[in-house]
Coordinates of C-alpha atoms and ligand atoms in Angstrom, one line a residue:
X256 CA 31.5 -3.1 -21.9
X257 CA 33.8 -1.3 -19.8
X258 CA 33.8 -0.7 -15.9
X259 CA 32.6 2.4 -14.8
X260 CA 35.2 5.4 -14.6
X261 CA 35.5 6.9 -11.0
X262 CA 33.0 9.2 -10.1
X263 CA 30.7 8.0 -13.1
X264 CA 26.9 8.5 -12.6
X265 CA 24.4 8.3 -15.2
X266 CA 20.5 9.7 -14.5
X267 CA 17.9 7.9 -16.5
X268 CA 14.7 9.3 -17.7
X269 CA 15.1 13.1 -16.9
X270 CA 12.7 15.6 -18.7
X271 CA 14.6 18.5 -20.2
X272 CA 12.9 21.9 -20.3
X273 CA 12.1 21.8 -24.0
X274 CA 10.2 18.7 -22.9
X275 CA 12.2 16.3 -24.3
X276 CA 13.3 12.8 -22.5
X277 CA 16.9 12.1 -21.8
X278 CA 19.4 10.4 -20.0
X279 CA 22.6 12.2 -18.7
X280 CA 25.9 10.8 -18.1
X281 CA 28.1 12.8 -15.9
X282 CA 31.7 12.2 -15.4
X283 CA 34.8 13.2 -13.1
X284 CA 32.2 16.5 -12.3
X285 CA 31.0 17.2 -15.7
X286 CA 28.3 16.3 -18.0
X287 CA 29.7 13.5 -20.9
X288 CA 26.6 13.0 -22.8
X289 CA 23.0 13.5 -23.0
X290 CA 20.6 11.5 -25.4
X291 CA 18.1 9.4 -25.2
X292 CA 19.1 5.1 -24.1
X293 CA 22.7 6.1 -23.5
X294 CA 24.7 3.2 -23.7
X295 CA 27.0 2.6 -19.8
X296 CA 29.0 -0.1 -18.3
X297 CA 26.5 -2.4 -16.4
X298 CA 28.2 -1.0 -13.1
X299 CA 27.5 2.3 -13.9
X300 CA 25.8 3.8 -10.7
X301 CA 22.3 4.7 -11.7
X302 CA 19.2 7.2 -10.5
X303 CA 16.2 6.7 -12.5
X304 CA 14.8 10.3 -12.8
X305 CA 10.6 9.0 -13.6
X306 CA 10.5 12.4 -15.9
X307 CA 11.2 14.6 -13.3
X308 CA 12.3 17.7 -14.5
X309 CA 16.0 18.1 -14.8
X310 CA 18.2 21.9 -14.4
X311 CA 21.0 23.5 -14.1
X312 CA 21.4 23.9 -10.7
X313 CA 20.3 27.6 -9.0
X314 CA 21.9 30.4 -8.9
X315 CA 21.5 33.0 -6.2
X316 CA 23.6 36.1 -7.5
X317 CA 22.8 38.4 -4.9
X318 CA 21.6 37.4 -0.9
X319 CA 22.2 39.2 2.1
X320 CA 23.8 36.2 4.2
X321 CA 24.3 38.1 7.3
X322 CA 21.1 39.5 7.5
X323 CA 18.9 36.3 6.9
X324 CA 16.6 35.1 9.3
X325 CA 16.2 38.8 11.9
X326 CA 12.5 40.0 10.2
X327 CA 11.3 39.0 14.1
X328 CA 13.9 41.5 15.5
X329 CA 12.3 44.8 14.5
X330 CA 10.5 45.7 12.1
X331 CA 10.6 48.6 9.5
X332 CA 7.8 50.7 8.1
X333 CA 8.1 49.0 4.6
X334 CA 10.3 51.8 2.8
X335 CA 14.2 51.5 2.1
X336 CA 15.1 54.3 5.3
X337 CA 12.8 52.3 7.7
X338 CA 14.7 49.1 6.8
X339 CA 18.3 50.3 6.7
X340 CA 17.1 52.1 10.4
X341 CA 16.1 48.7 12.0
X342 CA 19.3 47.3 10.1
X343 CA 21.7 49.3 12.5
X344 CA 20.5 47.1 15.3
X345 CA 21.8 44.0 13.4
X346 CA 25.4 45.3 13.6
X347 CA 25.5 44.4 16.8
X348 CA 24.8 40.6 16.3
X349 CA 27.2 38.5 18.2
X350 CA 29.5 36.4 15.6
X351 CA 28.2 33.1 16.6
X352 CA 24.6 34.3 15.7
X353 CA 25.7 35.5 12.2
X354 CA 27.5 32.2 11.6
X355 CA 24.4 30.4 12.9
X356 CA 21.7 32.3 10.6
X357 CA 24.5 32.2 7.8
X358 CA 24.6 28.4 8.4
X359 CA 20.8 27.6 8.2
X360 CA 20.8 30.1 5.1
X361 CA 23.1 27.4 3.4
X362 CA 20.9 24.7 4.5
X363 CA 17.8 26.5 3.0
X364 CA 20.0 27.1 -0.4
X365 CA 21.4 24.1 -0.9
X366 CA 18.3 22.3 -0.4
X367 CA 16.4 24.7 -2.7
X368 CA 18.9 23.6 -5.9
X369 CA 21.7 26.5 -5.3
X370 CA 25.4 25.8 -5.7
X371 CA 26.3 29.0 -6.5
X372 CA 25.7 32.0 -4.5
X373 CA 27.0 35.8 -4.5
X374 CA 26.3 37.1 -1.2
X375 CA 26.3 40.8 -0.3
X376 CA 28.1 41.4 3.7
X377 CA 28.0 44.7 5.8
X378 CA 31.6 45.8 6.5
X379 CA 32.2 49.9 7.4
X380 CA 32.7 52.3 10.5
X381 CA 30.6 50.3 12.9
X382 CA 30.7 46.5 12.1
X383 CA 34.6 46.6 10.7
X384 CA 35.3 43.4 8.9
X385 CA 34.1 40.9 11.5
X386 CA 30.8 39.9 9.2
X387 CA 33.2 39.6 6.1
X388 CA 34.9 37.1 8.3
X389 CA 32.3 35.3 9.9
X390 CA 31.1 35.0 6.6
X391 CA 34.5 33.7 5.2
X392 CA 34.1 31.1 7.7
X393 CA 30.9 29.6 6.4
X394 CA 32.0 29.7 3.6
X395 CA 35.1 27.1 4.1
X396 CA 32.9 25.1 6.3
X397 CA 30.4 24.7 3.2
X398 CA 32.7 24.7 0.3
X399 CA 31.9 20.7 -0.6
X400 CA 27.9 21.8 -0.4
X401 CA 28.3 25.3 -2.3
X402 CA 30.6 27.8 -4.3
X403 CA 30.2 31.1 -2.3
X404 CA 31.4 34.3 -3.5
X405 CA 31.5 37.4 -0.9
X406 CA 31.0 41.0 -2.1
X407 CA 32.4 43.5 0.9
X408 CA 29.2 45.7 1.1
X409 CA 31.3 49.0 2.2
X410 CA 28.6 51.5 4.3
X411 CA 29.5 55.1 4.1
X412 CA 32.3 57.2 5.5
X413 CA 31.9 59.6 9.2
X414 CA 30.8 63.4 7.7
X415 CA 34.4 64.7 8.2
X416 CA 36.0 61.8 6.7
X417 CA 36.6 61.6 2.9
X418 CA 35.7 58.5 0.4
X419 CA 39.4 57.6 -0.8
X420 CA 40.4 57.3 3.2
X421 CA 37.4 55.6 4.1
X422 CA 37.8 52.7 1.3
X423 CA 41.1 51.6 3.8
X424 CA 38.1 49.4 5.2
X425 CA 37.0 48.1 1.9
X426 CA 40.6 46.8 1.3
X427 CA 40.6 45.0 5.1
X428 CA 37.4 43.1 4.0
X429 CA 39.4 42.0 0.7
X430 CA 42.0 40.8 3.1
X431 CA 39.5 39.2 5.3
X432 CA 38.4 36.9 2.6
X433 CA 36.1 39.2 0.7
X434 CA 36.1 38.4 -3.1
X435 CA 34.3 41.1 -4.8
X436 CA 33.8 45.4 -4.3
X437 CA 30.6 46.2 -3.3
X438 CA 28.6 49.5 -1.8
X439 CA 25.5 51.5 -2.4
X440 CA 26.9 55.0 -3.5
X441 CA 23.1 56.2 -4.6
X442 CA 22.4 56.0 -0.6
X443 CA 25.8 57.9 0.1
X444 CA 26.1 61.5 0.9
X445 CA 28.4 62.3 -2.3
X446 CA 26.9 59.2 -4.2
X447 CA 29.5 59.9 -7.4
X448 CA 33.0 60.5 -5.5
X449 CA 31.6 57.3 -3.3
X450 CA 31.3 55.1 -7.3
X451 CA 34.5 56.7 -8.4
X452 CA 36.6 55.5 -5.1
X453 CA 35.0 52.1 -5.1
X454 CA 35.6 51.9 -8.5
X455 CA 39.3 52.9 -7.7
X456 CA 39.8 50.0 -5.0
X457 CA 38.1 47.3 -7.7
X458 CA 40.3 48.6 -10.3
X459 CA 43.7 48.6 -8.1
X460 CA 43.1 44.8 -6.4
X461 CA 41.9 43.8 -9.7
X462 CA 38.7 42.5 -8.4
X463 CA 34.9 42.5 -9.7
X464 CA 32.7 45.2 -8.9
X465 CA 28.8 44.7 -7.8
X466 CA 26.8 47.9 -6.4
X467 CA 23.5 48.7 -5.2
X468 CA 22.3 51.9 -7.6
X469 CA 19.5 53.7 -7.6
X470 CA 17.3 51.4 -5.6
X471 CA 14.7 54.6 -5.7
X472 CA 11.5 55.7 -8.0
X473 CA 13.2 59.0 -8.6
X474 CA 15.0 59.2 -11.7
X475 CA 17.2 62.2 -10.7
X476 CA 19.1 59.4 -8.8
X477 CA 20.6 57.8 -11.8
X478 CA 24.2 56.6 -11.1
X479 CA 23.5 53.9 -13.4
X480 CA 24.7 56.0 -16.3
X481 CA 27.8 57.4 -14.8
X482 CA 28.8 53.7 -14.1
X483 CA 27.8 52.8 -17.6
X484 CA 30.1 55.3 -19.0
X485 CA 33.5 54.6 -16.5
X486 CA 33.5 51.3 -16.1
X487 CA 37.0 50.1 -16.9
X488 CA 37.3 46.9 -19.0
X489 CA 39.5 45.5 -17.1
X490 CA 37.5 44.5 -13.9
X491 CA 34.0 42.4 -14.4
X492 CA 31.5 45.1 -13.4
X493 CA 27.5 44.4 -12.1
X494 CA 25.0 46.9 -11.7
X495 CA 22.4 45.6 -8.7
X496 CA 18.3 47.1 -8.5
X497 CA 18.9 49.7 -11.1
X498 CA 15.0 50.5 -10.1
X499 CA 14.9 54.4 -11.3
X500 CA 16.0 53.0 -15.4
X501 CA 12.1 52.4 -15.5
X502 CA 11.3 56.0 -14.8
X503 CA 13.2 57.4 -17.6
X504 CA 11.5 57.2 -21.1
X505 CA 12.2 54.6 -23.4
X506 CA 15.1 56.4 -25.6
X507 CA 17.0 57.2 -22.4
X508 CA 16.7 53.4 -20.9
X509 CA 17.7 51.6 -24.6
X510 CA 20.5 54.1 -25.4
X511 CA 21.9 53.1 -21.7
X512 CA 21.2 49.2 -22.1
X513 CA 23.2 49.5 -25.6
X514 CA 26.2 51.4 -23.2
X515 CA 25.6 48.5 -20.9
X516 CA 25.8 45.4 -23.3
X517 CA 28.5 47.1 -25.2
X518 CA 30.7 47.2 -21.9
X519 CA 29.9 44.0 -20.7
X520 CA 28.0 45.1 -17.8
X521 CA 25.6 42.8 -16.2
X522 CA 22.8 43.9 -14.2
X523 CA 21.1 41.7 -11.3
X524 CA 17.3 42.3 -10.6
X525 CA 15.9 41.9 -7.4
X526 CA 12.2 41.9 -7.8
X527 CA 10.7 40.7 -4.0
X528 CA 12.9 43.4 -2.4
X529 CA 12.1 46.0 -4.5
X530 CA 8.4 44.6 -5.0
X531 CA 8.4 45.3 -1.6
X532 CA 9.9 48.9 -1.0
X533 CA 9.5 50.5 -4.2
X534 CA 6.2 49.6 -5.1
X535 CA 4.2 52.5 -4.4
X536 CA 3.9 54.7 -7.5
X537 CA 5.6 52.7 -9.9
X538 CA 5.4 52.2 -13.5
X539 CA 8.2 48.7 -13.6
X540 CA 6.6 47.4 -9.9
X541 CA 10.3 48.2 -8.7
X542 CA 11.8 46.3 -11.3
X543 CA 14.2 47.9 -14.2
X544 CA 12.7 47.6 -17.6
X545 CA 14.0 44.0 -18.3
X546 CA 12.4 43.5 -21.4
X547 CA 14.7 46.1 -23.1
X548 CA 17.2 45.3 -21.5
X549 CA 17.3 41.7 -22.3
X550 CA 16.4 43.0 -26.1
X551 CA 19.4 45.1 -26.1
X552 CA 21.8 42.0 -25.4
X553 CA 22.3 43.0 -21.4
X554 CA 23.3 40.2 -19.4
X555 CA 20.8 40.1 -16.8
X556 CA 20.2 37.6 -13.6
X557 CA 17.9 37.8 -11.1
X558 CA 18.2 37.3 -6.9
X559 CA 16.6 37.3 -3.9
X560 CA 18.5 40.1 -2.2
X561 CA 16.6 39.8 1.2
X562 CA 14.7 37.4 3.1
X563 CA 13.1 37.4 6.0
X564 CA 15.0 41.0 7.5
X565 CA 14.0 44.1 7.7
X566 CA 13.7 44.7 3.9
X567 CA 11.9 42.2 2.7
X568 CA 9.8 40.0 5.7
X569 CA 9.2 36.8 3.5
X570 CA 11.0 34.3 1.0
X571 CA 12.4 30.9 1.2
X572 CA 16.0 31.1 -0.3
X573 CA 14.1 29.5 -3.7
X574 CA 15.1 30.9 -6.9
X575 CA 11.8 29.6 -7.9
X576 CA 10.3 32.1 -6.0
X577 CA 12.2 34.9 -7.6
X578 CA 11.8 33.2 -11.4
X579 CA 7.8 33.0 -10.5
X580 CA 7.8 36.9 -9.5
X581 CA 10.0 37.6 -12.9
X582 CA 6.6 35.9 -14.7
X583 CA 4.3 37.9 -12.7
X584 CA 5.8 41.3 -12.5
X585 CA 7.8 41.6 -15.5
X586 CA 6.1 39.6 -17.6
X587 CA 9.1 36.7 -18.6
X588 CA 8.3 33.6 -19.3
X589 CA 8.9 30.0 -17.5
X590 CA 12.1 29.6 -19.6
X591 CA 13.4 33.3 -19.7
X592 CA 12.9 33.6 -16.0
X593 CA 14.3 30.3 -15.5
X594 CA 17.3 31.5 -17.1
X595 CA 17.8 34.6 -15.3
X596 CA 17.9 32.0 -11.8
X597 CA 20.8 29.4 -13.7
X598 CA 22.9 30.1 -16.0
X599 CA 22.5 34.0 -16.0
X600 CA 23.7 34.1 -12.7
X601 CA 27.0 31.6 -13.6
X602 CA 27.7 34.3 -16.4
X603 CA 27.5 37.2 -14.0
X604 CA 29.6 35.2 -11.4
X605 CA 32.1 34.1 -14.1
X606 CA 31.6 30.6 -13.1
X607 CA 31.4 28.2 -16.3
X608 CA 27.9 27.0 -17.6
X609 CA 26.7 24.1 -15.6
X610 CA 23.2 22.0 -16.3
X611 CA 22.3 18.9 -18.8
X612 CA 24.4 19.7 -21.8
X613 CA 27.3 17.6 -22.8
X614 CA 30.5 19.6 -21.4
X615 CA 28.6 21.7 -18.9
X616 CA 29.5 21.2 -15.0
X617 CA 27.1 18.9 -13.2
X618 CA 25.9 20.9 -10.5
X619 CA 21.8 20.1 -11.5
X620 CA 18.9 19.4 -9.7
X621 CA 15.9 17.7 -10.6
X622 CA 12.5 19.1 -9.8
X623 CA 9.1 16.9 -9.0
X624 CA 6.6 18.5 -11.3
X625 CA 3.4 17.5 -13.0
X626 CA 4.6 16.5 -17.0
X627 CA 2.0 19.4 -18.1
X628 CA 3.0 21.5 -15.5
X629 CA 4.9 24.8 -15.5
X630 CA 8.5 24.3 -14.1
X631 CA 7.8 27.6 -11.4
X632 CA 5.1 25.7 -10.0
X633 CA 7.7 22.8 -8.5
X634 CA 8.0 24.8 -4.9
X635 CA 6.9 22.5 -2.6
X636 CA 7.4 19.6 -4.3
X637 CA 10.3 16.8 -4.1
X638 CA 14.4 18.0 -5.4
X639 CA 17.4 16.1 -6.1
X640 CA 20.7 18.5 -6.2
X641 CA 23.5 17.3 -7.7
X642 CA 27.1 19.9 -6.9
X643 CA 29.9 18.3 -8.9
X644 CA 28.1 15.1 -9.7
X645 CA 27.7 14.5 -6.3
X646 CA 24.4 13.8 -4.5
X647 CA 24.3 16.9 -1.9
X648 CA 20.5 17.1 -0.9
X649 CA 17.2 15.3 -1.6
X650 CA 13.6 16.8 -0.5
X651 CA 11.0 14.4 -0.7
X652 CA 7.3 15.7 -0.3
X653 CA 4.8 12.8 1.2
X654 CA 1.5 13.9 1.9
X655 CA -0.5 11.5 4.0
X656 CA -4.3 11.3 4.7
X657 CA -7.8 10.7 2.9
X658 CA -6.2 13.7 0.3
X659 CA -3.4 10.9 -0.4
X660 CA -5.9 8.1 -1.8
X661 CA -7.4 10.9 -3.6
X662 CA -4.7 11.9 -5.4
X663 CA -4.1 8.1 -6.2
X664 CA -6.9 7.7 -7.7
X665 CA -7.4 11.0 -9.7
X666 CA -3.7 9.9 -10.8
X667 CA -5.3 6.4 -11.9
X668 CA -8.1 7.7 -13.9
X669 CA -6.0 10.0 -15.4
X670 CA -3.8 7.5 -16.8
X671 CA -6.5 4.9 -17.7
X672 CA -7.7 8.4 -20.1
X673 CA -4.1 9.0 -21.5
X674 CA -4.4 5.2 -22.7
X675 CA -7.7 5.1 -24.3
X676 CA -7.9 5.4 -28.0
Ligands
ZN913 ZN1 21.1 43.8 -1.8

């Protein structure tokens, strides 16, 4: 047998999601083989994975980085206005604080399985481009822990100013370091000439596009379709909330998911944020109709959006959380949901597939869960995430205490069961 090749790792024992057993051999940052009793030089470096359960790592295609971690400095009445009202206080957040809570946000991500991460930052009239670069600067300080992609969330213009002057600000956050086109023209006094003029910059830099629309029950706000039908193929273009497609009736919401999978535009669903604001009266729980969608070939991931801020006053930075609120809310199963929190989210980002397949990068992580139990109930429990091949955090769970012999012993009996005849 050969010596190792640099950077060679194999993990024994993992438990795939179909269930079966496998060992994983990951090379120079990518996955070389997976089978069962994988034959390596002796020196191979080795992690014995005991049937933990093994992922692609998470995705977070849509977080609000500069506004983690404020919930405690005002809170909002529980509806979208309320929220973006305490928000204005925010803009006034010193840049050492926004690196700060950006910084711990990382922390929370990285330890949660997430190497990838989209994250949505305020520029406009009042904040300029100082969060895109405060942002910008996390994001170099953290590149060997996670890939972070910035989308230049451009507010709206002053009353007497128009929307093709104003987007002179949107092209300042591009030159700050901002990666992606970003807004929320359904909030926006002229929501279509605010879609057309961001669409314009995207189109001009030659950069994605990803907007909050119609993060509203009413389906007279439905920019949605308007974006459907423009979107140039040249630029990749994401659709964010997209709440009001699950008022319309079911003819109107398939013939716009065909428009959408036809054109290659993805669509990001945010369920504890809109959970949250858009509950009352609604048909989807906030959610857009994901089962059509998903039926009509629509590439859709799922996010967090907010956490712990003004719009939404929990969360953990777990993509588990959001996969398990998927399940309840919109009915998906474990491995649907699980999807739309791994390698949906790559897609939408245009990163390459990563996770346990022979080819695939090896940015995994392996999650501590009962063999019968479901996958979304791992919160909690013990993670290993790998970025690259490369060990960057490991969460072990030890619970001490007359609970712990309990647990020993249930775990004995069960075993001596599984054994007998
Ligand atoms: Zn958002």
């Amino acid at each position: 047998m050969t010596a190792p090749a640099a950077g060679e790792l194999v993990l024994r024992n993992a438990r795939l999601l179909d269930g079966s057993r496998a060992d994983v051999l990951i090379t120079g940052g990518l996955v070389a083989a997976v089978g069962p009793g994988l034959a390596v030089a002796a020196a191979t470096p080795c992690v014995d994975l005991s049937g933990d359960l093994l992922l692609g790592a998470f995705v977070e295609p849509h977080l609000h980085l500069d506004k983690v971690f404020t919930a405690d400095r005002g809170w909002s009445d529980g509806s979208l206005r309320g929220a973006m009202t305490s928000y204005q206080r925010l803009l006034a957040a010193p840049t050492p604080d926004v690196i700060g809570r950006a910084r711990h946000g990382v922390a929370a991500l990285v330890r949660n399985g997430v190497t990838t991460a989209r994250v949505h930052i305020g520029c406009g009239r009042l904040a300029g481009t100082r969060f895109v670069e405060a942002i910008a600067t996390v994001r170099e300080q953290a590149a060997a822990l996670i890939d972070l992609q910035i989308v230049a969330h451009l507010g709206g213009p002053a009353a007497d100013q128009h929307w093709h002057s104003h987007t002179r600000l949107l092209r300042d956050a591009l030159d700050a370091g901002a990666d992606v086109v970003g807004g929320n023209p359904s909030l926006e006094a002229e929501p279509e000439a605010a879609l057309d003029a961001l669409l314009d910059v995207a189109v001009d830099r030659g950069v994605p596009i990803d907007l909050h629309l119609d993060e509203t029950m009413d389906p007279s706000v439905f920019l949605l379709r308007r974006l459907a039908e423009q979107a140039p193929d040249s630029i990749p273009v994401t659709a964010s909330h997209c709440v009001s497609l699950g008022q319309h009736p079911g003819s109107v919401v398939d013939e716009v998911a065909e428009l959408l999978a036809r054109k290659s535009i993805r669509v990001v669903t945010l369920p504890a944020t809109n959970l949250y604001l858009q509950r009352a009266g609604s048909r989807t729980g906030g959610l857009p109709p994901l089962d059509r969608l998903l039926a009509a070939g629509v590439e859709v991931a799922a996010g967090g959006d907010n956490v712990q801020d003004p719009f939404n006053p929990t969360g953990r930075l777990d993509p588990l959380d959001t996969a398990g609120l998927l399940t309840l809310a919109a009915g998906l199963d474990a491995a649907q949901a699980i999807r739309l929190v791994t390698d949906a989210g790559r897609r939408v980002m245009d990163r390459p597939s990563a996770g346990p397949v022979a080819g695939s990068v090896a940015d995994l992580v392996a999650l501590r869960t009962p063999e019968a139990g479901s996958p979304l109930a791992a919160a909690g429990a013990g993670r290993r995430v790998w970025r690259r091949g490369r060990l960057v955090a490991e969460t072990r769970c030890t619970v001490t205490g007359p609970v712990a012999a309990w647990s020993a012993q249930t775990r004995q009996q069960r075993s001596e069961e599984a054994r007998r005849p």
